[in-house]
Amino acid sequence: MESNFITGQRALGRLLSDVKTGAVSHAYILEGPKGIGKRTAAEIFARALHCTGEEKPCGRCLACRRHLARTHPDVFFIEPEENGNIKIDAVRAAAEELYMRPRLSDRKILIIDGADGLVEPAQNALLKTFEEPPDYGTVVLLSENIQNLLPTIRSRGVKLLMEPFTGDKIRAFVEKKYPHMRDKSSFVAGYSGGVVGRAIDICEDEEFFGLRESLIDAVSRLTGGKDSILAAADAVCGGRKKLDAEHWRTCLDILLSWLGDAAVCKQGGRIVNTDHGDSLRAFAAKITAAGAAAAVDTVTETARGLNPSMKYDLWITNMFIKCWRDLHGYSSRS
Ligand SMILES: [Zn+2]
């Protein structure tokens, strides 16, 4: 289903048209947020390059089947290490492989996933391959932000931007794939920012909506007495003394979308939390636009300062003390 979905991407359309016309470049850079489908697009492109069928990629020829079984010897990958980095050794080994003639086709494809993690010496090593590629070689870099790549790398590749999908398209996708989520589909479409992988993550995360309900409830009470501060901190930490990065990232996104929506309610515009419109407006009615904006700043600053060595529950409590002050108009900011 994802591959049907991704065919709407203009970037992929360009790659497939290059295959069709035979004007395939030696280097492409696909840019877009995590979950937008860069890897899927690159794999479809690689399959199309090797496909012997009519409509490329056909999915049925031997080459396509080898790709799908991940046994085609002429496409290979560099994956980032656990910390996200790609070291020079990985690039050197891949370059060596690229310079060996293709075994089953007339083109060899190297896909570098998480190219943002290429350390500088690795990028310099890659540059040599970019400058003098074998005539049968194509390198595809997948990047969340091409500013992470050296200008010399950026300038030598064909840059293609993977664009977010429209809310309507994500909503239709969610309703088809997850029929039980029909009443949440508008929210998921807005919250995902048009990134299909993010929409899938939310729909398949069994704990997401429960966590969201408890956070929204806790934050909405911050307009009341000070006892609401500890309750809000508890809703985020849930007994955690140490930073659990993934859990915190989810909490952060939920908090920012709620507080951001409160600010939108004050100024007009489209909200994300459409399934909680009434409670959102009730919350927004109790605060000022400046208070909502200050609370967004507080949460954003806390996110920037967090690191695993900190006393997580204290940090979060402090964040909600500041938020409480922001929402009550005691903020020191102008
Ligand atoms: Zn095929």
Tab-separated table of C-alpha atoms and ligand atoms in Angstrom:
chain	number	residue	atom	x	y	z
A	1	MET	CA	0.000	0.000	0.000
A	2	GLU	CA	2.821	2.406	0.792
A	3	SER	CA	4.302	1.947	-2.642
A	4	ASN	CA	0.958	2.812	-4.276
A	5	PHE	CA	0.827	5.807	-2.026
A	6	ILE	CA	4.293	6.991	-2.908
A	7	THR	CA	3.697	7.042	-6.653
A	8	GLY	CA	2.233	10.527	-6.135
A	9	GLN	CA	5.704	11.844	-5.293
A	10	ARG	CA	7.077	14.125	-8.002
A	11	ALA	CA	10.635	13.194	-6.994
A	12	LEU	CA	9.937	9.546	-7.753
A	13	GLY	CA	8.254	10.536	-11.023
A	14	ARG	CA	11.453	12.299	-12.052
A	15	LEU	CA	13.613	9.267	-11.155
A	16	LEU	CA	11.387	6.915	-13.145
A	17	SER	CA	11.328	9.271	-16.103
A	18	ASP	CA	15.154	9.326	-16.070
A	19	VAL	CA	15.062	5.520	-16.278
A	20	LYS	CA	12.625	5.713	-19.184
A	21	THR	CA	14.660	8.224	-21.179
A	22	GLY	CA	17.985	6.631	-20.300
A	23	ALA	CA	19.253	9.944	-18.893
A	24	VAL	CA	20.229	8.479	-15.532
A	25	SER	CA	22.589	10.634	-13.468
A	26	HIS	CA	25.541	9.296	-11.479
A	27	ALA	CA	24.373	10.969	-8.295
A	28	TYR	CA	21.013	11.848	-6.780
A	29	ILE	CA	20.186	13.426	-3.448
A	30	LEU	CA	16.688	12.763	-2.134
A	31	GLU	CA	15.761	15.209	0.606
A	32	GLY	CA	12.782	15.072	2.950
A	33	PRO	CA	11.753	14.422	6.567
A	34	LYS	CA	11.960	11.018	8.230
A	35	GLY	CA	9.036	8.857	7.166
A	36	ILE	CA	8.323	10.709	3.906
A	37	GLY	CA	9.315	7.663	1.827
A	38	LYS	CA	12.867	8.430	0.640
A	39	ARG	CA	14.062	4.870	1.094
A	40	THR	CA	11.001	3.423	-0.628
A	41	ALA	CA	11.442	5.831	-3.558
A	42	ALA	CA	15.147	4.945	-3.890
A	43	GLU	CA	14.364	1.225	-3.846
A	44	ILE	CA	11.660	1.605	-6.506
A	45	PHE	CA	14.140	3.603	-8.625
A	46	ALA	CA	16.836	0.924	-8.232
A	47	ARG	CA	14.334	-1.782	-9.151
A	48	ALA	CA	13.243	0.179	-12.223
A	49	LEU	CA	16.884	0.504	-13.338
A	50	HIS	CA	17.311	-3.266	-13.338
A	51	CYS	CA	13.796	-4.244	-14.429
A	52	THR	CA	13.481	-6.060	-17.753
A	53	GLY	CA	9.679	-5.748	-17.911
A	54	GLU	CA	7.601	-3.275	-19.881
A	55	GLU	CA	6.266	-1.002	-17.165
A	56	LYS	CA	9.304	-0.439	-14.931
A	57	PRO	CA	9.461	-1.632	-12.212
A	58	CYS	CA	7.111	-4.467	-13.169
A	59	GLY	CA	7.544	-6.401	-9.922
A	60	ARG	CA	7.391	-9.730	-11.815
A	61	CYS	CA	10.624	-10.121	-13.817
A	62	LEU	CA	13.587	-11.959	-12.344
A	63	ALA	CA	15.438	-8.724	-11.571
A	64	CYS	CA	12.423	-7.246	-9.756
A	65	ARG	CA	11.942	-10.447	-7.796
A	66	ARG	CA	15.608	-10.458	-6.802
A	67	HIS	CA	15.225	-6.871	-5.602
A	68	LEU	CA	12.148	-7.693	-3.580
A	69	ALA	CA	13.937	-10.679	-2.030
A	70	ARG	CA	16.952	-8.415	-1.390
A	71	THR	CA	19.264	-10.729	-3.287
A	72	HIS	CA	20.146	-8.563	-6.296
A	73	PRO	CA	23.941	-8.189	-6.243
A	74	ASP	CA	24.009	-4.878	-8.130
A	75	VAL	CA	22.222	-2.759	-5.564
A	76	PHE	CA	23.788	-2.203	-2.170
A	77	PHE	CA	23.338	0.060	0.805
A	78	ILE	CA	25.178	2.020	3.432
A	79	GLU	CA	23.184	2.208	6.670
A	80	PRO	CA	24.104	4.549	9.513
A	81	GLU	CA	25.446	3.111	12.753
A	82	GLU	CA	23.321	3.119	15.881
A	83	ASN	CA	24.446	6.655	16.782
A	84	GLY	CA	23.450	7.828	13.293
A	85	ASN	CA	27.013	8.248	12.016
A	86	ILE	CA	28.469	6.864	8.807
A	87	LYS	CA	32.227	6.493	9.022
A	88	ILE	CA	34.863	6.681	6.323
A	89	ASP	CA	35.468	2.903	6.333
A	90	ALA	CA	31.868	2.231	5.293
A	91	VAL	CA	32.189	4.703	2.409
A	92	ARG	CA	35.537	3.276	1.295
A	93	ALA	CA	34.218	-0.288	1.267
A	94	ALA	CA	31.121	0.782	-0.674
A	95	ALA	CA	33.210	2.754	-3.181
A	96	GLU	CA	35.386	-0.298	-3.755
A	97	GLU	CA	32.286	-2.374	-4.394
A	98	LEU	CA	30.921	0.286	-6.771
A	99	TYR	CA	34.065	0.120	-8.908
A	100	MET	CA	33.605	-3.601	-9.443
A	101	ARG	CA	31.583	-4.248	-12.570
A	102	PRO	CA	27.902	-5.125	-12.153
A	103	ARG	CA	27.255	-8.839	-12.086
A	104	LEU	CA	23.714	-9.308	-13.351
A	105	SER	CA	22.894	-6.030	-15.046
A	106	ASP	CA	24.500	-3.029	-16.670
A	107	ARG	CA	24.123	-0.706	-13.707
A	108	LYS	CA	25.302	-0.679	-10.142
A	109	ILE	CA	23.450	1.343	-7.521
A	110	LEU	CA	24.638	2.461	-4.120
A	111	ILE	CA	21.975	3.830	-1.767
A	112	ILE	CA	23.243	5.755	1.265
A	113	ASP	CA	20.487	5.910	3.875
A	114	GLY	CA	20.771	8.532	6.635
A	115	ALA	CA	23.379	10.466	4.621
A	116	ASP	CA	23.091	13.296	7.164
A	117	GLY	CA	25.251	11.090	9.405
A	118	LEU	CA	28.200	11.024	6.981
A	119	VAL	CA	31.094	12.359	9.026
A	120	GLU	CA	33.261	14.882	7.201
A	121	PRO	CA	36.116	12.504	6.271
A	122	ALA	CA	33.463	10.101	4.946
A	123	GLN	CA	31.970	12.870	2.815
A	124	ASN	CA	35.412	13.695	1.448
A	125	ALA	CA	35.948	10.036	0.608
A	126	LEU	CA	32.568	9.964	-1.107
A	127	LEU	CA	33.450	13.043	-3.116
A	128	LYS	CA	36.064	11.067	-5.065
A	129	THR	CA	33.361	8.613	-6.134
A	130	PHE	CA	31.126	11.538	-7.054
A	131	GLU	CA	33.842	13.133	-9.168
A	132	GLU	CA	34.954	10.042	-11.042
A	133	PRO	CA	32.135	7.542	-10.926
A	134	PRO	CA	32.330	4.396	-13.046
A	135	ASP	CA	30.072	4.948	-16.062
A	136	TYR	CA	27.747	2.168	-14.868
A	137	GLY	CA	27.473	3.522	-11.294
A	138	THR	CA	24.723	5.544	-9.620
A	139	VAL	CA	24.792	6.775	-6.022
A	140	VAL	CA	21.602	7.853	-4.246
A	141	LEU	CA	21.922	9.846	-1.014
A	142	LEU	CA	18.940	10.012	1.330
A	143	SER	CA	19.009	13.118	3.503
A	144	GLU	CA	16.650	14.805	5.945
A	145	ASN	CA	18.419	18.110	5.391
A	146	ILE	CA	20.952	18.595	2.624
A	147	GLN	CA	22.564	21.404	4.602
A	148	ASN	CA	24.201	18.527	6.537
A	149	LEU	CA	26.146	17.681	3.381
A	150	LEU	CA	29.276	19.481	2.195
A	151	PRO	CA	28.611	22.025	-0.581
A	152	THR	CA	30.896	20.019	-2.860
A	153	ILE	CA	28.665	16.957	-2.413
A	154	ARG	CA	25.452	18.966	-2.751
A	155	SER	CA	26.549	20.578	-5.989
A	156	ARG	CA	27.372	17.293	-7.714
A	157	GLY	CA	24.115	15.464	-7.218
A	158	VAL	CA	20.682	15.932	-8.784
A	159	LYS	CA	18.666	17.262	-5.852
A	160	LEU	CA	15.094	16.046	-5.531
A	161	LEU	CA	12.768	17.191	-2.771
A	162	MET	CA	10.275	14.705	-1.327
A	163	GLU	CA	7.175	16.755	-0.575
A	164	PRO	CA	4.633	16.206	2.201
A	165	PHE	CA	1.294	14.851	1.041
A	166	THR	CA	-1.892	16.873	1.350
A	167	GLY	CA	-4.053	16.400	4.431
A	168	ASP	CA	-6.802	14.940	2.227
A	169	LYS	CA	-4.508	12.273	0.864
A	170	ILE	CA	-3.232	11.253	4.309
A	171	ARG	CA	-6.794	11.229	5.650
A	172	ALA	CA	-7.992	8.954	2.836
A	173	PHE	CA	-4.998	6.685	3.377
A	174	VAL	CA	-5.657	6.394	7.126
A	175	GLU	CA	-9.357	5.702	6.628
A	176	LYS	CA	-8.613	2.948	4.133
A	177	LYS	CA	-5.781	1.270	5.981
A	178	TYR	CA	-7.086	1.764	9.525
A	179	PRO	CA	-10.905	1.808	9.324
A	180	HIS	CA	-11.206	1.894	13.127
A	181	MET	CA	-9.363	5.254	13.102
A	182	ARG	CA	-11.977	7.014	10.971
A	183	ASP	CA	-12.908	9.521	13.703
A	184	LYS	CA	-9.222	10.352	14.246
A	185	SER	CA	-8.193	10.597	10.589
A	186	SER	CA	-8.355	14.410	10.378
A	187	PHE	CA	-6.236	14.714	13.488
A	188	VAL	CA	-3.696	12.163	12.198
A	189	ALA	CA	-3.521	13.987	8.850
A	190	GLY	CA	-2.712	17.312	10.544
A	191	TYR	CA	-0.415	15.858	13.188
A	192	SER	CA	1.617	13.898	10.646
A	193	GLY	CA	2.401	17.074	8.708
A	194	GLY	CA	1.782	15.164	5.475
A	195	VAL	CA	4.479	12.594	6.290
A	196	VAL	CA	2.948	9.200	5.647
A	197	GLY	CA	5.442	7.295	7.826
A	198	ARG	CA	4.506	9.479	10.748
A	199	ALA	CA	0.797	8.820	10.187
A	200	ILE	CA	1.505	5.072	10.174
A	201	ASP	CA	3.560	5.355	13.384
A	202	ILE	CA	0.708	7.109	15.181
A	203	CYS	CA	-1.938	4.674	13.947
A	204	GLU	CA	0.123	1.642	14.913
A	205	ASP	CA	1.310	2.917	18.291
A	206	GLU	CA	-1.118	1.400	20.760
A	207	GLU	CA	-0.087	3.741	23.546
A	208	PHE	CA	-0.129	7.005	21.622
A	209	PHE	CA	-3.770	7.973	22.032
A	210	GLY	CA	-3.912	7.022	25.723
A	211	LEU	CA	-0.812	9.099	26.406
A	212	ARG	CA	-2.223	11.978	24.396
A	213	GLU	CA	-5.500	11.960	26.355
A	214	SER	CA	-3.703	12.062	29.691
A	215	LEU	CA	-1.313	14.820	28.561
A	216	ILE	CA	-4.096	16.974	27.141
A	217	ASP	CA	-6.088	16.519	30.335
A	218	ALA	CA	-3.105	17.402	32.528
A	219	VAL	CA	-2.018	20.441	30.494
A	220	SER	CA	-5.559	21.778	30.284
A	221	ARG	CA	-5.665	21.839	34.083
A	222	LEU	CA	-2.584	24.082	34.245
A	223	THR	CA	-4.910	27.063	34.013
A	224	GLY	CA	-6.053	26.122	37.527
A	225	GLY	CA	-4.233	25.833	40.857
A	226	LYS	CA	-0.573	24.980	41.448
A	227	ASP	CA	-1.336	21.364	42.301
A	228	SER	CA	-1.860	20.907	38.551
A	229	ILE	CA	1.910	21.321	38.009
A	230	LEU	CA	2.906	18.037	39.633
A	231	ALA	CA	0.028	16.220	37.933
A	232	ALA	CA	1.232	17.454	34.533
A	233	ALA	CA	4.836	16.427	35.283
A	234	ASP	CA	3.584	13.023	36.332
A	235	ALA	CA	1.610	12.655	33.089
A	236	VAL	CA	4.862	13.126	31.135
A	237	CYS	CA	7.292	11.236	33.391
A	238	GLY	CA	5.002	8.419	34.560
A	239	GLY	CA	7.570	7.454	37.201
A	240	ARG	CA	10.552	7.835	34.847
A	241	LYS	CA	13.567	9.379	36.559
A	242	LYS	CA	15.693	9.207	33.439
A	243	LEU	CA	15.158	10.510	29.963
A	244	ASP	CA	13.517	7.989	27.636
A	245	ALA	CA	14.217	9.816	24.388
A	246	GLU	CA	11.505	8.221	22.299
A	247	HIS	CA	8.802	8.662	24.935
A	248	TRP	CA	9.875	12.253	25.528
A	249	ARG	CA	9.809	13.004	21.785
A	250	THR	CA	6.203	11.765	21.643
A	251	CYS	CA	5.230	13.828	24.717
A	252	LEU	CA	6.967	16.876	23.282
A	253	ASP	CA	5.098	16.630	19.969
A	254	ILE	CA	1.763	16.231	21.753
A	255	LEU	CA	2.445	19.183	24.093
A	256	LEU	CA	3.593	21.467	21.290
A	257	SER	CA	0.664	20.592	19.063
A	258	TRP	CA	-1.799	21.327	21.897
A	259	LEU	CA	-0.193	24.582	23.028
A	260	GLY	CA	0.389	25.620	19.405
A	261	ASP	CA	-3.275	24.960	18.674
A	262	ALA	CA	-4.245	27.087	21.688
A	263	ALA	CA	-2.258	29.955	20.161
A	264	VAL	CA	-3.964	29.330	16.802
A	265	CYS	CA	-7.370	29.485	18.530
A	266	LYS	CA	-6.496	32.975	19.728
A	267	GLN	CA	-5.335	34.221	16.346
A	268	GLY	CA	-7.446	32.209	13.934
A	269	GLY	CA	-6.243	29.499	11.607
A	270	ARG	CA	-6.400	25.743	11.272
A	271	ILE	CA	-5.968	23.599	14.351
A	272	VAL	CA	-4.471	20.114	14.396
A	273	ASN	CA	-6.382	18.639	17.348
A	274	THR	CA	-9.694	18.707	15.505
A	275	ASP	CA	-11.100	15.785	17.515
A	276	HIS	CA	-10.771	17.863	20.716
A	277	GLY	CA	-12.023	21.155	19.307
A	278	ASP	CA	-14.386	21.982	22.188
A	279	SER	CA	-11.942	21.302	25.011
A	280	LEU	CA	-9.224	23.130	23.081
A	281	ARG	CA	-11.364	26.242	22.714
A	282	ALA	CA	-12.350	26.033	26.404
A	283	PHE	CA	-8.650	25.881	27.329
A	284	ALA	CA	-7.752	28.737	24.974
A	285	ALA	CA	-10.534	30.895	26.426
A	286	LYS	CA	-8.779	30.843	29.810
A	287	ILE	CA	-5.406	32.081	28.556
A	288	THR	CA	-3.970	34.906	26.472
A	289	ALA	CA	-2.254	34.600	23.085
A	290	ALA	CA	0.991	35.793	24.696
A	291	GLY	CA	0.626	33.145	27.431
A	292	ALA	CA	0.161	30.372	24.852
A	293	ALA	CA	3.156	31.588	22.839
A	294	ALA	CA	5.316	31.804	25.983
A	295	ALA	CA	4.373	28.240	26.973
A	296	VAL	CA	5.320	27.001	23.483
A	297	ASP	CA	8.710	28.722	23.948
A	298	THR	CA	9.159	27.173	27.392
A	299	VAL	CA	8.518	23.649	26.127
A	300	THR	CA	10.759	24.191	23.080
A	301	GLU	CA	13.604	25.515	25.254
A	302	THR	CA	13.270	22.591	27.652
A	303	ALA	CA	13.489	20.172	24.741
A	304	ARG	CA	16.698	21.836	23.599
A	305	GLY	CA	18.284	21.621	27.044
A	306	LEU	CA	17.434	18.016	27.861
A	307	ASN	CA	20.150	15.421	28.007
A	308	PRO	CA	20.324	11.905	29.451
A	309	SER	CA	22.472	12.894	32.449
A	310	MET	CA	19.819	15.222	33.855
A	311	LYS	CA	17.318	14.509	36.573
A	312	TYR	CA	14.495	14.089	34.124
A	313	ASP	CA	11.541	14.424	36.522
A	314	LEU	CA	12.976	17.642	37.981
A	315	TRP	CA	13.471	19.144	34.546
A	316	ILE	CA	9.953	18.322	33.514
A	317	THR	CA	8.537	19.680	36.773
A	318	ASN	CA	10.487	22.903	36.227
A	319	MET	CA	9.147	23.092	32.703
A	320	PHE	CA	5.570	22.888	33.975
A	321	ILE	CA	6.248	25.463	36.702
A	322	LYS	CA	7.306	27.835	33.917
A	323	CYS	CA	4.350	26.821	31.744
A	324	TRP	CA	1.981	27.427	34.651
A	325	ARG	CA	3.442	30.911	35.076
A	326	ASP	CA	3.235	31.513	31.306
A	327	LEU	CA	-0.384	30.439	31.134
A	328	HIS	CA	-1.294	32.556	34.180
A	329	GLY	CA	0.344	35.618	32.650
A	330	TYR	CA	3.260	35.756	35.128
A	331	SER	CA	5.782	35.194	32.394
A	332	SER	CA	8.794	37.498	32.634
A	333	ARG	CA	9.007	37.631	28.861
A	334	SER	CA	7.690	40.706	27.176
B	1	ZN	ZN	10.675	-5.994	-13.459
